[in-house]
PDB file of C-alpha atoms and ligand atoms in Angstrom:
ATOM      1  CA  UNK A  78     -18.404  10.235 -16.869  1.00  0.00           C
ATOM      2  CA  UNK A  79     -14.545   9.684 -16.465  1.00  0.00           C
ATOM      3  CA  UNK A  80     -13.106   6.984 -13.784  1.00  0.00           C
ATOM      4  CA  UNK A  81      -9.932   8.349 -11.766  1.00  0.00           C
ATOM      5  CA  UNK A  82      -7.453   5.684 -10.311  1.00  0.00           C
ATOM      6  CA  UNK A  83      -4.776   6.578  -8.268  1.00  0.00           C
ATOM      7  CA  UNK A  84      -2.797   3.158  -7.164  1.00  0.00           C
ATOM      8  CA  UNK A  85      -0.810   3.577  -4.657  1.00  0.00           C
ATOM      9  CA  UNK A  86       0.922   0.523  -2.740  1.00  0.00           C
ATOM     10  CA  UNK A  87      -1.259   0.764  -0.338  1.00  0.00           C
ATOM     11  CA  UNK A  88      -4.751   1.906  -0.822  1.00  0.00           C
ATOM     12  CA  UNK A  89      -6.264   2.815  -4.281  1.00  0.00           C
ATOM     13  CA  UNK A  90      -8.032   6.138  -4.447  1.00  0.00           C
ATOM     14  CA  UNK A  91     -10.424   6.930  -7.093  1.00  0.00           C
ATOM     15  CA  UNK A  92     -12.967   9.184  -8.349  1.00  0.00           C
ATOM     16  CA  UNK A  93     -15.529   9.422 -10.883  1.00  0.00           C
ATOM     17  CA  UNK A  94     -16.241  12.848 -12.341  1.00  0.00           C
ATOM     18  CA  UNK A  95     -18.049  14.223 -15.339  1.00  0.00           C
ATOM     19  CA  UNK A  96     -16.455  15.027 -18.942  1.00  0.00           C
ATOM     20  CA  UNK A  97     -18.455  17.538 -19.290  1.00  0.00           C
ATOM     21  CA  UNK A  98     -16.765  20.243 -16.125  1.00  0.00           C
ATOM     22  CA  UNK A  99     -14.806  18.081 -13.703  1.00  0.00           C
ATOM     23  CA  UNK A 100     -17.760  17.948 -10.809  1.00  0.00           C
ATOM     24  CA  UNK A 101     -17.483  15.311  -8.681  1.00  0.00           C
ATOM     25  CA  UNK A 102     -19.370  12.307  -9.142  1.00  0.00           C
ATOM     26  CA  UNK A 103     -18.289  10.145  -6.278  1.00  0.00           C
ATOM     27  CA  UNK A 104     -15.022   8.615  -4.836  1.00  0.00           C
ATOM     28  CA  UNK A 105     -13.184   6.779  -2.437  1.00  0.00           C
ATOM     29  CA  UNK A 106     -10.280   5.000  -1.109  1.00  0.00           C
ATOM     30  CA  UNK A 107     -10.410   1.359  -1.050  1.00  0.00           C
ATOM     31  CA  UNK A 108      -7.978  -1.852  -0.510  1.00  0.00           C
ATOM     32  CA  UNK A 109      -8.146  -3.470  -3.342  1.00  0.00           C
ATOM     33  CA  UNK A 110      -9.342  -4.432  -6.603  1.00  0.00           C
ATOM     34  CA  UNK A 111     -12.416  -6.152  -5.739  1.00  0.00           C
ATOM     35  CA  UNK A 112     -14.064  -4.071  -3.640  1.00  0.00           C
ATOM     36  CA  UNK A 113     -13.029  -0.863  -6.246  1.00  0.00           C
ATOM     37  CA  UNK A 114     -15.285  -2.356  -8.353  1.00  0.00           C
ATOM     38  CA  UNK A 115     -17.539  -2.878  -5.927  1.00  0.00           C
ATOM     39  CA  UNK A 116     -17.356   0.705  -4.700  1.00  0.00           C
ATOM     40  CA  UNK A 117     -18.097   2.280  -8.366  1.00  0.00           C
ATOM     41  CA  UNK A 118     -20.674   0.062  -8.976  1.00  0.00           C
ATOM     42  CA  UNK A 119     -22.689   1.464  -6.614  1.00  0.00           C
ATOM     43  CA  UNK A 120     -23.001   4.626  -7.718  1.00  0.00           C
ATOM     44  CA  UNK A 121     -25.880   5.724  -9.280  1.00  0.00           C
ATOM     45  CA  UNK A 122     -26.808   6.720 -12.351  1.00  0.00           C
ATOM     46  CA  UNK A 123     -23.153   5.622 -13.360  1.00  0.00           C
ATOM     47  CA  UNK A 124     -22.152   6.355 -17.722  1.00  0.00           C
ATOM     48  CA  UNK A 125     -18.673   6.144 -17.685  1.00  0.00           C
ATOM     49  CA  UNK A 126     -17.032   7.145 -21.616  1.00  0.00           C
ATOM     50  CA  UNK A 127     -13.213   6.444 -19.875  1.00  0.00           C
ATOM     51  CA  UNK A 128     -11.278   5.863 -17.169  1.00  0.00           C
ATOM     52  CA  UNK A 129      -7.381   6.849 -16.680  1.00  0.00           C
ATOM     53  CA  UNK A 130      -4.988   5.284 -13.826  1.00  0.00           C
ATOM     54  CA  UNK A 131      -1.880   6.243 -12.306  1.00  0.00           C
ATOM     55  CA  UNK A 132       0.066   3.508 -10.484  1.00  0.00           C
ATOM     56  CA  UNK A 133       2.731   2.330  -9.044  1.00  0.00           C
ATOM     57  CA  UNK A 134       2.187  -0.994  -8.829  1.00  0.00           C
ATOM     58  CA  UNK A 135       4.249  -3.709 -11.421  1.00  0.00           C
ATOM     59  CA  UNK A 136       2.853  -4.151 -14.868  1.00  0.00           C
ATOM     60  CA  UNK A 137       0.878  -7.062 -13.340  1.00  0.00           C
ATOM     61  CA  UNK A 138      -1.151  -5.450 -11.408  1.00  0.00           C
ATOM     62  CA  UNK A 139      -1.422  -3.024 -12.807  1.00  0.00           C
ATOM     63  CA  UNK A 140      -2.867  -4.740 -16.384  1.00  0.00           C
ATOM     64  CA  UNK A 141      -4.627  -7.154 -13.999  1.00  0.00           C
ATOM     65  CA  UNK A 142      -6.430  -3.936 -13.137  1.00  0.00           C
ATOM     66  CA  UNK A 143      -7.710  -2.595 -16.715  1.00  0.00           C
ATOM     67  CA  UNK A 144      -8.664  -5.788 -17.634  1.00  0.00           C
ATOM     68  CA  UNK A 145     -11.003  -5.733 -14.960  1.00  0.00           C
ATOM     69  CA  UNK A 146     -12.412  -2.218 -15.098  1.00  0.00           C
ATOM     70  CA  UNK A 147     -13.063  -3.491 -18.329  1.00  0.00           C
ATOM     71  CA  UNK A 148     -15.027  -6.517 -18.009  1.00  0.00           C
ATOM     72  CA  UNK A 149     -16.774  -5.074 -15.679  1.00  0.00           C
ATOM     73  CA  UNK A 150     -17.651  -1.657 -17.478  1.00  0.00           C
ATOM     74  CA  UNK A 151     -16.747  -2.031 -20.174  1.00  0.00           C
ATOM     75  CA  UNK A 152     -13.916   1.161 -20.770  1.00  0.00           C
ATOM     76  CA  UNK A 153     -10.523   0.614 -21.952  1.00  0.00           C
ATOM     77  CA  UNK A 154      -8.395   2.419 -19.118  1.00  0.00           C
ATOM     78  CA  UNK A 155      -5.442   5.137 -20.315  1.00  0.00           C
ATOM     79  CA  UNK A 156      -2.768   4.573 -18.448  1.00  0.00           C
ATOM     80  CA  UNK A 157      -0.474   7.198 -17.439  1.00  0.00           C
ATOM     81  CA  UNK A 158       2.735   6.865 -19.108  1.00  0.00           C
ATOM     82  CA  UNK A 159       6.643   8.801 -18.369  1.00  0.00           C
ATOM     83  CA  UNK A 160       7.068  10.837 -20.296  1.00  0.00           C
ATOM     84  CA  UNK A 161      10.866  13.984 -20.810  1.00  0.00           C
ATOM     85  CA  UNK A 162       8.444  16.385 -20.547  1.00  0.00           C
ATOM     86  CA  UNK A 163       5.092  17.307 -20.181  1.00  0.00           C
ATOM     87  CA  UNK A 164       3.530  20.694 -19.370  1.00  0.00           C
ATOM     88  CA  UNK A 165       6.333  23.074 -18.693  1.00  0.00           C
ATOM     89  CA  UNK A 166       7.489  20.910 -16.521  1.00  0.00           C
ATOM     90  CA  UNK A 167      10.989  18.805 -17.031  1.00  0.00           C
ATOM     91  CA  UNK A 168      11.777  15.459 -15.972  1.00  0.00           C
ATOM     92  CA  UNK A 169      14.535  15.741 -13.317  1.00  0.00           C
ATOM     93  CA  UNK A 170      15.519  12.212 -13.159  1.00  0.00           C
ATOM     94  CA  UNK A 171      18.859  10.415 -14.942  1.00  0.00           C
ATOM     95  CA  UNK A 172      16.732   7.830 -16.790  1.00  0.00           C
ATOM     96  CA  UNK A 173      13.334   9.438 -16.763  1.00  0.00           C
ATOM     97  CA  UNK A 174      10.871   6.178 -16.391  1.00  0.00           C
ATOM     98  CA  UNK A 175      12.814   5.767 -12.976  1.00  0.00           C
ATOM     99  CA  UNK A 176      10.859   8.509 -11.565  1.00  0.00           C
ATOM    100  CA  UNK A 177       7.106   7.493  -9.632  1.00  0.00           C
ATOM    101  CA  UNK A 178       4.445   8.500 -11.655  1.00  0.00           C
ATOM    102  CA  UNK A 179       2.563   8.965  -8.629  1.00  0.00           C
ATOM    103  CA  UNK A 180       5.354  11.692  -8.195  1.00  0.00           C
ATOM    104  CA  UNK A 181       5.950  12.892 -11.924  1.00  0.00           C
ATOM    105  CA  UNK A 182       1.995  13.331 -11.842  1.00  0.00           C
ATOM    106  CA  UNK A 183       2.226  15.497  -8.252  1.00  0.00           C
ATOM    107  CA  UNK A 184       4.613  17.690  -9.355  1.00  0.00           C
ATOM    108  CA  UNK A 185       2.809  18.479 -12.835  1.00  0.00           C
ATOM    109  CA  UNK A 186      -0.367  18.672 -11.129  1.00  0.00           C
ATOM    110  CA  UNK A 187       1.755  21.157  -8.505  1.00  0.00           C
ATOM    111  CA  UNK A 188       2.897  23.542 -11.289  1.00  0.00           C
ATOM    112  CA  UNK A 189       0.216  23.613 -13.344  1.00  0.00           C
ATOM    113  CA  UNK A 190      -1.706  25.431 -10.317  1.00  0.00           C
ATOM    114  CA  UNK A 191       0.826  26.703  -8.883  1.00  0.00           C
ATOM    115  CA  UNK A 192       2.235  28.368 -12.014  1.00  0.00           C
ATOM    116  CA  UNK A 193       6.308  29.579 -10.154  1.00  0.00           C
ATOM    117  CA  UNK A 194       8.479  26.969  -7.837  1.00  0.00           C
ATOM    118  CA  UNK A 195       6.934  23.926  -5.527  1.00  0.00           C
ATOM    119  CA  UNK A 196       7.267  21.585  -3.558  1.00  0.00           C
ATOM    120  CA  UNK A 197       5.695  18.804  -3.692  1.00  0.00           C
ATOM    121  CA  UNK A 198       5.214  16.639  -0.089  1.00  0.00           C
ATOM    122  CA  UNK A 199       3.671  13.623  -0.620  1.00  0.00           C
ATOM    123  CA  UNK A 200       2.417  11.124   2.835  1.00  0.00           C
ATOM    124  CA  UNK A 201       1.894   7.891   1.985  1.00  0.00           C
ATOM    125  CA  UNK A 202       3.938   4.795   2.381  1.00  0.00           C
ATOM    126  CA  UNK A 203       6.528   6.154   1.522  1.00  0.00           C
ATOM    127  CA  UNK A 204       7.397  10.009   1.749  1.00  0.00           C
ATOM    128  CA  UNK A 205       8.297  11.779  -1.231  1.00  0.00           C
ATOM    129  CA  UNK A 206       9.300  15.285  -1.464  1.00  0.00           C
ATOM    130  CA  UNK A 207       9.559  17.162  -5.313  1.00  0.00           C
ATOM    131  CA  UNK A 208      11.123  19.874  -5.772  1.00  0.00           C
ATOM    132  CA  UNK A 209       9.760  21.879  -9.245  1.00  0.00           C
ATOM    133  CA  UNK A 210      12.053  25.181 -10.524  1.00  0.00           C
ATOM    134  CA  UNK A 211       9.868  28.330 -11.377  1.00  0.00           C
ATOM    135  CA  UNK A 212      11.578  27.574 -15.070  1.00  0.00           C
ATOM    136  CA  UNK A 213       9.724  24.483 -14.886  1.00  0.00           C
ATOM    137  CA  UNK A 214      12.659  21.971 -14.066  1.00  0.00           C
ATOM    138  CA  UNK A 215      12.060  19.501 -11.808  1.00  0.00           C
ATOM    139  CA  UNK A 216      15.456  18.799  -9.998  1.00  0.00           C
ATOM    140  CA  UNK A 217      14.195  16.019  -8.293  1.00  0.00           C
ATOM    141  CA  UNK A 218      13.926  14.868  -5.146  1.00  0.00           C
ATOM    142  CA  UNK A 219      13.387  12.389  -2.054  1.00  0.00           C
ATOM    143  CA  UNK A 220      12.167   9.374  -1.154  1.00  0.00           C
ATOM    144  CA  UNK A 221      11.956   8.051   2.551  1.00  0.00           C
ATOM    145  CA  UNK A 222       9.322   4.927   4.494  1.00  0.00           C
ATOM    146  CA  UNK A 223       6.083   7.053   5.396  1.00  0.00           C
ATOM    147  CA  UNK A 224       3.781   6.148   8.381  1.00  0.00           C
ATOM    148  CA  UNK A 225       3.256   2.957   7.339  1.00  0.00           C
ATOM    149  CA  UNK A 226       6.151   1.803   6.638  1.00  0.00           C
ATOM    150  CA  UNK A 227       7.445   2.987   9.339  1.00  0.00           C
ATOM    151  CA  UNK A 228       5.481   1.593  11.798  1.00  0.00           C
ATOM    152  CA  UNK A 229       5.477  -2.191   9.780  1.00  0.00           C
ATOM    153  CA  UNK A 230       9.272  -1.586  10.553  1.00  0.00           C
ATOM    154  CA  UNK A 231       8.870  -1.437  14.019  1.00  0.00           C
ATOM    155  CA  UNK A 232       6.761  -3.831  14.531  1.00  0.00           C
ATOM    156  CA  UNK A 233       8.425  -6.625  12.543  1.00  0.00           C
ATOM    157  CA  UNK A 234      11.950  -6.170  14.092  1.00  0.00           C
ATOM    158  CA  UNK A 235      11.249  -6.006  17.065  1.00  0.00           C
ATOM    159  CA  UNK A 236      10.059  -7.961  19.621  1.00  0.00           C
ATOM    160  CA  UNK A 237       7.959  -5.747  22.138  1.00  0.00           C
ATOM    161  CA  UNK A 238       6.273  -3.846  20.373  1.00  0.00           C
ATOM    162  CA  UNK A 239       3.331  -4.996  19.145  1.00  0.00           C
ATOM    163  CA  UNK A 240      -0.375  -2.760  19.463  1.00  0.00           C
ATOM    164  CA  UNK A 241      -3.430  -2.896  17.545  1.00  0.00           C
ATOM    165  CA  UNK A 242      -4.622  -0.272  14.992  1.00  0.00           C
ATOM    166  CA  UNK A 243      -7.658   1.341  17.462  1.00  0.00           C
ATOM    167  CA  UNK A 244      -4.799   2.054  19.985  1.00  0.00           C
ATOM    168  CA  UNK A 245      -2.813   3.765  17.393  1.00  0.00           C
ATOM    169  CA  UNK A 246      -5.224   6.202  16.072  1.00  0.00           C
ATOM    170  CA  UNK A 247      -6.136   6.771  19.867  1.00  0.00           C
ATOM    171  CA  UNK A 248      -2.539   7.629  20.550  1.00  0.00           C
ATOM    172  CA  UNK A 249      -2.561  10.516  18.172  1.00  0.00           C
ATOM    173  CA  UNK A 250      -4.289  12.683  19.458  1.00  0.00           C
ATOM    174  CA  UNK A 251      -1.742  14.935  21.070  1.00  0.00           C
ATOM    175  CA  UNK A 252       2.256  14.096  20.228  1.00  0.00           C
ATOM    176  CA  UNK A 253       3.120  15.104  23.959  1.00  0.00           C
ATOM    177  CA  UNK A 254       5.661  12.260  25.290  1.00  0.00           C
ATOM    178  CA  UNK A 255       4.536   8.540  25.015  1.00  0.00           C
ATOM    179  CA  UNK A 256       3.520   6.962  28.366  1.00  0.00           C
ATOM    180  CA  UNK A 257       3.209   3.696  26.623  1.00  0.00           C
ATOM    181  CA  UNK A 258       4.469   1.951  23.472  1.00  0.00           C
ATOM    182  CA  UNK A 259       1.430   2.343  21.256  1.00  0.00           C
ATOM    183  CA  UNK A 260       1.991   6.447  22.055  1.00  0.00           C
ATOM    184  CA  UNK A 261       5.449   6.992  22.244  1.00  0.00           C
ATOM    185  CA  UNK A 262       5.936   4.646  18.121  1.00  0.00           C
ATOM    186  CA  UNK A 263       2.929   6.377  16.746  1.00  0.00           C
ATOM    187  CA  UNK A 264       4.012  10.253  18.049  1.00  0.00           C
ATOM    188  CA  UNK A 265       7.761   9.007  17.181  1.00  0.00           C
ATOM    189  CA  UNK A 266       6.832   8.440  14.105  1.00  0.00           C
ATOM    190  CA  UNK A 267       4.228  10.809  13.161  1.00  0.00           C
ATOM    191  CA  UNK A 268       7.481  13.806  14.588  1.00  0.00           C
ATOM    192  CA  UNK A 269       9.876  12.288  12.095  1.00  0.00           C
ATOM    193  CA  UNK A 270       7.536  12.537   8.917  1.00  0.00           C
ATOM    194  CA  UNK A 271       7.130  16.002  10.294  1.00  0.00           C
ATOM    195  CA  UNK A 272      11.035  16.723  10.703  1.00  0.00           C
ATOM    196  CA  UNK A 273      11.336  15.537   7.225  1.00  0.00           C
ATOM    197  CA  UNK A 274       8.647  18.299   5.896  1.00  0.00           C
ATOM    198  CA  UNK A 275       9.955  20.767   8.195  1.00  0.00           C
ATOM    199  CA  UNK A 276      14.167  20.141   6.569  1.00  0.00           C
ATOM    200  CA  UNK A 277      12.043  20.077   2.971  1.00  0.00           C
ATOM    201  CA  UNK A 278      11.140  23.741   3.484  1.00  0.00           C
ATOM    202  CA  UNK A 279      14.151  24.732   4.684  1.00  0.00           C
ATOM    203  CA  UNK A 280      15.426  23.093   1.753  1.00  0.00           C
ATOM    204  CA  UNK A 281      13.058  25.317  -0.613  1.00  0.00           C
ATOM    205  CA  UNK A 282      13.922  28.275   1.138  1.00  0.00           C
ATOM    206  CA  UNK A 283      18.060  27.773   0.503  1.00  0.00           C
ATOM    207  CA  UNK A 284      16.941  27.230  -3.120  1.00  0.00           C
ATOM    208  CA  UNK A 285      13.779  29.637  -3.609  1.00  0.00           C
ATOM    209  CA  UNK A 286      14.448  32.335  -0.994  1.00  0.00           C
ATOM    210  CA  UNK A 287       9.460  32.641  -0.490  1.00  0.00           C
ATOM    211  CA  UNK A 288       8.888  32.599  -4.239  1.00  0.00           C
ATOM    212  CA  UNK A 289       7.839  29.385  -4.035  1.00  0.00           C
ATOM    213  CA  UNK A 290       4.550  26.940  -2.772  1.00  0.00           C
ATOM    214  CA  UNK A 291       4.440  24.084  -0.495  1.00  0.00           C
ATOM    215  CA  UNK A 292       1.904  21.458  -1.439  1.00  0.00           C
ATOM    216  CA  UNK A 293       0.958  19.039   0.801  1.00  0.00           C
ATOM    217  CA  UNK A 294      -0.516  15.523  -0.690  1.00  0.00           C
ATOM    218  CA  UNK A 295      -1.600  11.634   0.679  1.00  0.00           C
ATOM    219  CA  UNK A 296      -3.176   9.742   2.570  1.00  0.00           C
ATOM    220  CA  UNK A 297      -1.204  10.566   5.876  1.00  0.00           C
ATOM    221  CA  UNK A 298      -0.632  14.491   5.171  1.00  0.00           C
ATOM    222  CA  UNK A 299      -3.090  15.714   7.807  1.00  0.00           C
ATOM    223  CA  UNK A 300      -0.686  14.275  10.469  1.00  0.00           C
ATOM    224  CA  UNK A 301       2.132  16.996   8.675  1.00  0.00           C
ATOM    225  CA  UNK A 302       0.351  20.195   8.594  1.00  0.00           C
ATOM    226  CA  UNK A 303       1.305  21.478  11.856  1.00  0.00           C
ATOM    227  CA  UNK A 304       4.863  21.518  10.678  1.00  0.00           C
ATOM    228  CA  UNK A 305       4.031  23.246   7.270  1.00  0.00           C
ATOM    229  CA  UNK A 306       1.670  25.937   8.092  1.00  0.00           C
ATOM    230  CA  UNK A 307       1.993  27.417   5.212  1.00  0.00           C
ATOM    231  CA  UNK A 308       1.061  24.217   2.941  1.00  0.00           C
ATOM    232  CA  UNK A 309      -1.850  24.456   0.534  1.00  0.00           C
ATOM    233  CA  UNK A 310      -3.480  20.522   1.294  1.00  0.00           C
ATOM    234  CA  UNK A 311      -4.460  18.875  -2.093  1.00  0.00           C
ATOM    235  CA  UNK A 312      -5.379  15.763  -1.310  1.00  0.00           C
ATOM    236  CA  UNK A 313      -6.141  15.237  -5.282  1.00  0.00           C
ATOM    237  CA  UNK A 314      -2.675  16.730  -6.930  1.00  0.00           C
ATOM    238  CA  UNK A 315      -2.124  13.575  -8.501  1.00  0.00           C
ATOM    239  CA  UNK A 316      -5.005  13.912  -9.824  1.00  0.00           C
ATOM    240  CA  UNK A 317      -4.827  16.669 -11.336  1.00  0.00           C
ATOM    241  CA  UNK A 318      -1.659  15.420 -13.137  1.00  0.00           C
ATOM    242  CA  UNK A 319      -3.234  12.708 -14.362  1.00  0.00           C
ATOM    243  CA  UNK A 320      -6.426  14.764 -15.956  1.00  0.00           C
ATOM    244  CA  UNK A 321      -3.403  16.311 -17.515  1.00  0.00           C
ATOM    245  CA  UNK A 322      -1.144  12.929 -18.688  1.00  0.00           C
ATOM    246  CA  UNK A 323      -4.343  11.509 -19.955  1.00  0.00           C
ATOM    247  CA  UNK A 324      -7.165  13.949 -21.517  1.00  0.00           C
ATOM    248  CA  UNK A 325     -10.391  12.527 -21.917  1.00  0.00           C
ATOM    249  CA  UNK A 326     -12.841  13.518 -25.143  1.00  0.00           C
ATOM    250  CA  UNK A 327     -15.920  13.971 -23.905  1.00  0.00           C
ATOM    251  CA  UNK A 328     -18.756  13.121 -26.459  1.00  0.00           C
TER     252      UNK A 328
HETATM  253  N1  LIG B  11     -10.178   7.318   4.738  1.00  0.00           N
HETATM  254  C1  LIG B  11      -8.303   6.564   4.695  1.00  0.00           C
HETATM  255  N2  LIG B  11      -8.924   5.242   4.317  1.00  0.00           N
HETATM  256  C2  LIG B  11      -7.507   4.742   4.274  1.00  0.00           C
HETATM  257  N3  LIG B  11      -6.498   4.760   4.795  1.00  0.00           N
HETATM  258  C3  LIG B  11      -6.305   6.469   5.109  1.00  0.00           C
HETATM  259  C4  LIG B  11      -7.407   7.385   4.823  1.00  0.00           C
HETATM  260  N4  LIG B  11      -7.136   8.480   5.923  1.00  0.00           N
HETATM  261  C5  LIG B  11      -5.562   8.562   6.088  1.00  0.00           C
HETATM  262  N5  LIG B  11      -5.201   7.116   5.905  1.00  0.00           N
HETATM  263  C6  LIG B  11      -3.842   6.443   5.662  1.00  0.00           C
HETATM  264  O1  LIG B  11      -2.951   7.075   4.183  1.00  0.00           O
HETATM  265  C7  LIG B  11      -2.065   5.974   4.393  1.00  0.00           C
HETATM  266  C8  LIG B  11      -1.772   5.630   2.670  1.00  0.00           C
HETATM  267  O2  LIG B  11      -1.508   7.346   1.983  1.00  0.00           O
HETATM  268  P1  LIG B  11      -2.054   6.638   0.514  1.00  0.00           P
HETATM  269  O3  LIG B  11      -1.584   8.111  -0.084  1.00  0.00           O
HETATM  270  O4  LIG B  11      -3.266   6.361   0.561  1.00  0.00           O
HETATM  271  O5  LIG B  11      -0.929   5.876   0.168  1.00  0.00           O
HETATM  272  P2  LIG B  11      -0.806   4.980  -0.961  1.00  0.00           P
HETATM  273  O6  LIG B  11      -0.257   6.167  -2.689  1.00  0.00           O
HETATM  274  O7  LIG B  11       0.728   5.021  -0.620  1.00  0.00           O
HETATM  275  O8  LIG B  11      -1.564   3.882  -1.001  1.00  0.00           O
HETATM  276  C9  LIG B  11      -2.281   5.400   5.394  1.00  0.00           C
HETATM  277  O9  LIG B  11      -1.346   5.258   6.510  1.00  0.00           O
HETATM  278  C10 LIG B  11      -3.122   5.047   6.081  1.00  0.00           C
HETATM  279  O10 LIG B  11      -2.979   5.018   7.296  1.00  0.00           O
HETATM  280  C1  LIG B  12       8.008   5.867  -4.091  1.00  0.00           C
HETATM  281  C2  LIG B  12       7.337   5.331  -4.779  1.00  0.00           C
HETATM  282  C3  LIG B  12       7.599   3.504  -3.660  1.00  0.00           C
HETATM  283  C4  LIG B  12       6.436   6.113  -3.615  1.00  0.00           C
HETATM  284  O1  LIG B  12       4.881   5.008  -3.441  1.00  0.00           O
HETATM  285  P1  LIG B  12       3.537   5.319  -2.808  1.00  0.00           P
HETATM  286  O2  LIG B  12       3.918   6.001  -1.108  1.00  0.00           O
HETATM  287  O3  LIG B  12       2.687   7.224  -3.154  1.00  0.00           O
HETATM  288  O4  LIG B  12       2.933   3.965  -2.867  1.00  0.00           O
HETATM  289  C5  LIG B  12       6.157   5.111  -5.632  1.00  0.00           C
HETATM  290  O5  LIG B  12       6.751   6.674  -6.252  1.00  0.00           O
HETATM  291  C6  LIG B  12       7.470   4.909  -6.914  1.00  0.00           C
HETATM  292  O6  LIG B  12       7.788   3.456  -7.078  1.00  0.00           O
HETATM  293  N1  LIG B  12       9.304   5.553  -7.110  1.00  0.00           N
HETATM  294  C7  LIG B  12       9.991   4.757  -8.434  1.00  0.00           C
HETATM  295  C8  LIG B  12      11.266   5.062  -7.598  1.00  0.00           C
HETATM  296  C9  LIG B  12      11.324   6.710  -7.186  1.00  0.00           C
HETATM  297  O7  LIG B  12       9.888   7.561  -7.323  1.00  0.00           O
HETATM  298  O8  LIG B  12      12.492   6.966  -7.740  1.00  0.00           O
HETATM  299  K1  LIG B  13       0.733   7.314  -4.012  1.00  0.00           K
END
């Protein structure tokens, strides 16, 4: 079995797959290193032969987690590293090392799955869009605040926007004009994300006509689904790219 980890700025997404056929044994989303170890250790008949990781966290946090995985499960962690080119995709950044590894792996995974031009939109802590042309050229992309950041900026920089998580969740039952602060903020931010998605799709259309595939991923992708009905929702897109970047021999 292989442990796969996607360490974002807010959460760690994890799953355990069988090395031979990549079928999924377990997985989840946790908010700390300790919670990760507890969740993975709770899997019955766990037999890890390796671990691969993508992280957009600091070097220190990333190596601390690698050390914890080694100490807890006895496996070395293979951490995905920036490259200029892989699997037919060429990194489009002026400095390829600066492109977020989650974005790069999402682009790799998308191009692998689609085999043609693709637009990847990832709604995590930040919202990201990346463009890969039909010939594999990564054209670059966009980054803006995602749902968690928009929400917390409004809460932190205003005096009268205050509400709890439970009412936030209830407010998203509809996108009608809000009749309370929580509805106004939560629905307003979702509309911002939807506007972002629509604009990206428009731009892809201007570039490529109808010959492209749209991928939606990240924890908040479901909030945006209606704005991009043609999109493929692929929650594990980064893991697709991660398996390509960090192959682990099964034995
Ligand atoms: N099961 C879930 N657990 C935690 N957060 C979730 C879940 N489903 C959706 N989310 C939302 O997903 C967002 C985080 O997305 P994610 O892709 O994990 O971000 P990051 O990679 O930046 O850590 C948050 O706004 C969070 O509320
Ligand atoms: C843009 C990001 C902060 C997104 O992080 P996430 O929302 O996945 O937690 C991450 O991809 C990153 O740190 N990128 C480096 C900067 C860049 O891609 O230009
Ligand atoms: K991410």
